Amino acid sequence: MKIIDWYIIKKYLSTFVFTMAIFTVVMVIFDVSEKLDNFLQYKAPISKIVFQYYAGFIPFYLNFLSPLINFIAVIFFTSKMADQTEIVPILSGGMSFNRMLRPYMIAASLIFAVTFVFNIYIIPRTNKMKVSFENVYVKPDKAGGSISATHMQIDSNTYVYIDNFDTRQKIGYNFVLEKFDADRLKEKMIADRIRWDSVATKWKIENYTNRVINGLNERMEKADQKDTTLDMKPSDFEKYDNMFTAMNTDELSKRIDKEETRGTGMMTELLLEKYKRYIYPFSAFILTLMGVSLSSKKVRGGIGLSLGLGIALSFVYIVLIQFSTMFSLKGGLPPLIAVMIPNLIFLSLGLYLMYKAPK
């Protein structure tokens, strides 16, 4: 590590932190102006607004915008160095362009490590705080509600159908349970309602008819109510905005394992959330490479052109993320490929810019 390395690392990290601070102030101001009516309408306490909602809001959006912030920070201070004729002496003094990249990548490694830890451990917890607040004080009418026409496989031989499930009252209507032995139907239960008993942690099946099939013999069972244990919970029927982002990594993995059996149609969203947590932090390296390659050349007009191009490319990166996500959710694109596409495209562009950068 030489003096120039420490100089670049200090410039990189200080600019990154400063840019994050500016984005935080702007985001909070815009969000307050947008949600002030909701806060007043639902009488949200100031303490919860500050220590619950914004304690979750700020990490979530800073994490989401960190590629943009990182890219802008690199381009800003590198362009400024180039404009002040600091890059030319570095390269003219015998340091290669690849060697000059070393302090940038060290700083990017620190950002990668912090982003990765936040993605895996911190953001899910802060998201849970934010989502809990939103479901009470911002959009309580959209939280919970009812889920229609749910098919679910709860084990290798048992299938469940619920025509309508009220997530607030934890009651399902027109419940059907079928049990098979290989491809032969062994039991079919039809009930008007199924209700979750939170005290007994069991399901109460109400007004049901059960048809039991044993070869050529059949029998019918009817009753007003029956308590039973099923491998499903009311939370399995919940679906609201940012639901999976509020799950920690263990909860997400368990939900994926259950979804492989149940097939309720949420697998793509679950896998997208899982892969995003592990893959998107690598954007720190890719966008740093692009930023240095793009802005290390001194141009007429100062840093404005490089900074403008950097902001445009940052937004292109975020738009690519959204497009690939939608193609995965609606078009059948495998989640892993959808998550990797933006990074692969920008990695290719970064390598090309590195090849073209002044040496």
PDB file of N, CA, C and O in Angstrom, residues 115-143:
ATOM      1  N   THR A 115     -22.391  -4.266   2.265  1.00  0.00           N
ATOM      2  CA  THR A 115     -23.654  -4.506   1.569  1.00  0.00           C
ATOM      3  C   THR A 115     -24.111  -5.948   1.725  1.00  0.00           C
ATOM      4  O   THR A 115     -25.297  -6.221   1.945  1.00  0.00           O
ATOM      5  N   PHE A 116     -23.177  -6.878   1.644  1.00  0.00           N
ATOM      6  CA  PHE A 116     -23.514  -8.301   1.778  1.00  0.00           C
ATOM      7  C   PHE A 116     -24.062  -8.595   3.180  1.00  0.00           C
ATOM      8  O   PHE A 116     -25.086  -9.278   3.314  1.00  0.00           O
ATOM      9  N   VAL A 117     -23.386  -8.090   4.203  1.00  0.00           N
ATOM     10  CA  VAL A 117     -23.853  -8.304   5.586  1.00  0.00           C
ATOM     11  C   VAL A 117     -25.236  -7.691   5.783  1.00  0.00           C
ATOM     12  O   VAL A 117     -26.123  -8.299   6.399  1.00  0.00           O
ATOM     13  N   PHE A 118     -25.425  -6.481   5.246  1.00  0.00           N
ATOM     14  CA  PHE A 118     -26.738  -5.838   5.369  1.00  0.00           C
ATOM     15  C   PHE A 118     -27.809  -6.646   4.645  1.00  0.00           C
ATOM     16  O   PHE A 118     -28.915  -6.822   5.159  1.00  0.00           O
ATOM     17  N   ASN A 119     -27.498  -7.128   3.437  1.00  0.00           N
ATOM     18  CA  ASN A 119     -28.472  -7.908   2.665  1.00  0.00           C
ATOM     19  C   ASN A 119     -28.914  -9.164   3.400  1.00  0.00           C
ATOM     20  O   ASN A 119     -30.090  -9.540   3.364  1.00  0.00           O
ATOM     21  N   ILE A 120     -27.968  -9.838   4.037  1.00  0.00           N
ATOM     22  CA  ILE A 120     -28.264 -11.131   4.659  1.00  0.00           C
ATOM     23  C   ILE A 120     -28.848 -10.977   6.064  1.00  0.00           C
ATOM     24  O   ILE A 120     -29.792 -11.697   6.436  1.00  0.00           O
ATOM     25  N   TYR A 121     -28.331 -10.045   6.845  1.00  0.00           N
ATOM     26  CA  TYR A 121     -28.687  -9.997   8.265  1.00  0.00           C
ATOM     27  C   TYR A 121     -29.482  -8.761   8.689  1.00  0.00           C
ATOM     28  O   TYR A 121     -30.390  -8.876   9.513  1.00  0.00           O
ATOM     29  N   ILE A 122     -29.166  -7.600   8.151  1.00  0.00           N
ATOM     30  CA  ILE A 122     -29.744  -6.361   8.681  1.00  0.00           C
ATOM     31  C   ILE A 122     -31.028  -5.954   7.957  1.00  0.00           C
ATOM     32  O   ILE A 122     -32.060  -5.680   8.598  1.00  0.00           O
ATOM     33  N   ILE A 123     -30.984  -5.932   6.625  1.00  0.00           N
ATOM     34  CA  ILE A 123     -32.123  -5.445   5.853  1.00  0.00           C
ATOM     35  C   ILE A 123     -33.411  -6.224   6.124  1.00  0.00           C
ATOM     36  O   ILE A 123     -34.479  -5.616   6.260  1.00  0.00           O
ATOM     37  N   PRO A 124     -33.391  -7.569   6.214  1.00  0.00           N
ATOM     38  CA  PRO A 124     -34.645  -8.267   6.534  1.00  0.00           C
ATOM     39  C   PRO A 124     -35.270  -7.807   7.852  1.00  0.00           C
ATOM     40  O   PRO A 124     -36.498  -7.695   7.960  1.00  0.00           O
ATOM     41  N   ARG A 125     -34.444  -7.523   8.866  1.00  0.00           N
ATOM     42  CA  ARG A 125     -34.982  -7.072  10.159  1.00  0.00           C
ATOM     43  C   ARG A 125     -35.564  -5.674  10.056  1.00  0.00           C
ATOM     44  O   ARG A 125     -36.644  -5.391  10.584  1.00  0.00           O
ATOM     45  N   THR A 126     -34.839  -4.778   9.385  1.00  0.00           N
ATOM     46  CA  THR A 126     -35.361  -3.415   9.255  1.00  0.00           C
ATOM     47  C   THR A 126     -36.581  -3.389   8.338  1.00  0.00           C
ATOM     48  O   THR A 126     -37.500  -2.592   8.549  1.00  0.00           O
ATOM     49  N   ASN A 127     -36.611  -4.264   7.329  1.00  0.00           N
ATOM     50  CA  ASN A 127     -37.793  -4.352   6.464  1.00  0.00           C
ATOM     51  C   ASN A 127     -39.013  -4.814   7.244  1.00  0.00           C
ATOM     52  O   ASN A 127     -40.135  -4.364   6.988  1.00  0.00           O
ATOM     53  N   LYS A 128     -38.802  -5.733   8.183  1.00  0.00           N
ATOM     54  CA  LYS A 128     -39.914  -6.213   9.005  1.00  0.00           C
ATOM     55  C   LYS A 128     -40.513  -5.068   9.814  1.00  0.00           C
ATOM     56  O   LYS A 128     -41.739  -4.964   9.963  1.00  0.00           O
ATOM     57  N   MET A 129     -39.656  -4.195  10.333  1.00  0.00           N
ATOM     58  CA  MET A 129     -40.131  -3.023  11.065  1.00  0.00           C
ATOM     59  C   MET A 129     -40.933  -2.095  10.147  1.00  0.00           C
ATOM     60  O   MET A 129     -42.017  -1.625  10.496  1.00  0.00           O
ATOM     61  N   LYS A 130     -40.392  -1.842   8.951  1.00  0.00           N
ATOM     62  CA  LYS A 130     -41.050  -0.940   8.013  1.00  0.00           C
ATOM     63  C   LYS A 130     -42.391  -1.494   7.546  1.00  0.00           C
ATOM     64  O   LYS A 130     -43.396  -0.783   7.511  1.00  0.00           O
ATOM     65  N   VAL A 131     -42.417  -2.791   7.186  1.00  0.00           N
ATOM     66  CA  VAL A 131     -43.646  -3.411   6.692  1.00  0.00           C
ATOM     67  C   VAL A 131     -44.710  -3.440   7.784  1.00  0.00           C
ATOM     68  O   VAL A 131     -45.890  -3.177   7.515  1.00  0.00           O
ATOM     69  N   SER A 132     -44.307  -3.744   9.016  1.00  0.00           N
ATOM     70  CA  SER A 132     -45.260  -3.759  10.136  1.00  0.00           C
ATOM     71  C   SER A 132     -45.894  -2.386  10.325  1.00  0.00           C
ATOM     72  O   SER A 132     -47.096  -2.266  10.569  1.00  0.00           O
ATOM     73  N   PHE A 133     -45.085  -1.343  10.220  1.00  0.00           N
ATOM     74  CA  PHE A 133     -45.592   0.019  10.351  1.00  0.00           C
ATOM     75  C   PHE A 133     -46.552   0.344   9.205  1.00  0.00           C
ATOM     76  O   PHE A 133     -47.645   0.888   9.421  1.00  0.00           O
ATOM     77  N   GLU A 134     -46.160   0.016   7.963  1.00  0.00           N
ATOM     78  CA  GLU A 134     -46.990   0.333   6.801  1.00  0.00           C
ATOM     79  C   GLU A 134     -48.344  -0.361   6.861  1.00  0.00           C
ATOM     80  O   GLU A 134     -49.363   0.207   6.468  1.00  0.00           O
ATOM     81  N   ASN A 135     -48.369  -1.592   7.363  1.00  0.00           N
ATOM     82  CA  ASN A 135     -49.617  -2.339   7.427  1.00  0.00           C
ATOM     83  C   ASN A 135     -50.600  -1.774   8.439  1.00  0.00           C
ATOM     84  O   ASN A 135     -51.783  -2.120   8.415  1.00  0.00           O
ATOM     85  N   VAL A 136     -50.113  -0.918   9.344  1.00  0.00           N
ATOM     86  CA  VAL A 136     -50.983  -0.320  10.360  1.00  0.00           C
ATOM     87  C   VAL A 136     -51.260   1.154  10.073  1.00  0.00           C
ATOM     88  O   VAL A 136     -52.407   1.610  10.180  1.00  0.00           O
ATOM     89  N   TYR A 137     -50.226   1.902   9.656  1.00  0.00           N
ATOM     90  CA  TYR A 137     -50.357   3.357   9.585  1.00  0.00           C
ATOM     91  C   TYR A 137     -50.283   3.949   8.179  1.00  0.00           C
ATOM     92  O   TYR A 137     -50.504   5.140   8.018  1.00  0.00           O
ATOM     93  N   VAL A 138     -49.960   3.152   7.171  1.00  0.00           N
ATOM     94  CA  VAL A 138     -49.839   3.702   5.823  1.00  0.00           C
ATOM     95  C   VAL A 138     -50.904   3.127   4.890  1.00  0.00           C
ATOM     96  O   VAL A 138     -51.639   3.859   4.231  1.00  0.00           O
ATOM     97  N   LYS A 139     -51.002   1.811   4.832  1.00  0.00           N
ATOM     98  CA  LYS A 139     -51.980   1.169   3.943  1.00  0.00           C
ATOM     99  C   LYS A 139     -52.612  -0.036   4.624  1.00  0.00           C
ATOM    100  O   LYS A 139     -52.431  -1.176   4.178  1.00  0.00           O
ATOM    101  N   PRO A 140     -53.317   0.195   5.740  1.00  0.00           N
ATOM    102  CA  PRO A 140     -53.931  -0.942   6.445  1.00  0.00           C
ATOM    103  C   PRO A 140     -54.987  -1.663   5.610  1.00  0.00           C
ATOM    104  O   PRO A 140     -55.253  -2.845   5.821  1.00  0.00           O
ATOM    105  N   ASP A 141     -55.597  -0.935   4.638  1.00  0.00           N
ATOM    106  CA  ASP A 141     -56.615  -1.557   3.795  1.00  0.00           C
ATOM    107  C   ASP A 141     -56.030  -2.584   2.834  1.00  0.00           C
ATOM    108  O   ASP A 141     -56.728  -3.472   2.344  1.00  0.00           O
ATOM    109  N   LYS A 142     -54.695  -2.486   2.564  1.00  0.00           N
ATOM    110  CA  LYS A 142     -54.050  -3.434   1.642  1.00  0.00           C
ATOM    111  C   LYS A 142     -53.361  -4.580   2.371  1.00  0.00           C
ATOM    112  O   LYS A 142     -52.897  -5.522   1.736  1.00  0.00           O
ATOM    113  N   ALA A 143     -53.231  -4.458   3.684  1.00  0.00           N
ATOM    114  CA  ALA A 143     -52.551  -5.510   4.449  1.00  0.00           C
ATOM    115  C   ALA A 143     -53.510  -6.657   4.701  1.00  0.00           C
ATOM    116  O   ALA A 143     -54.654  -6.464   5.089  1.00  0.00           O
TER     117      ALA A 143
END
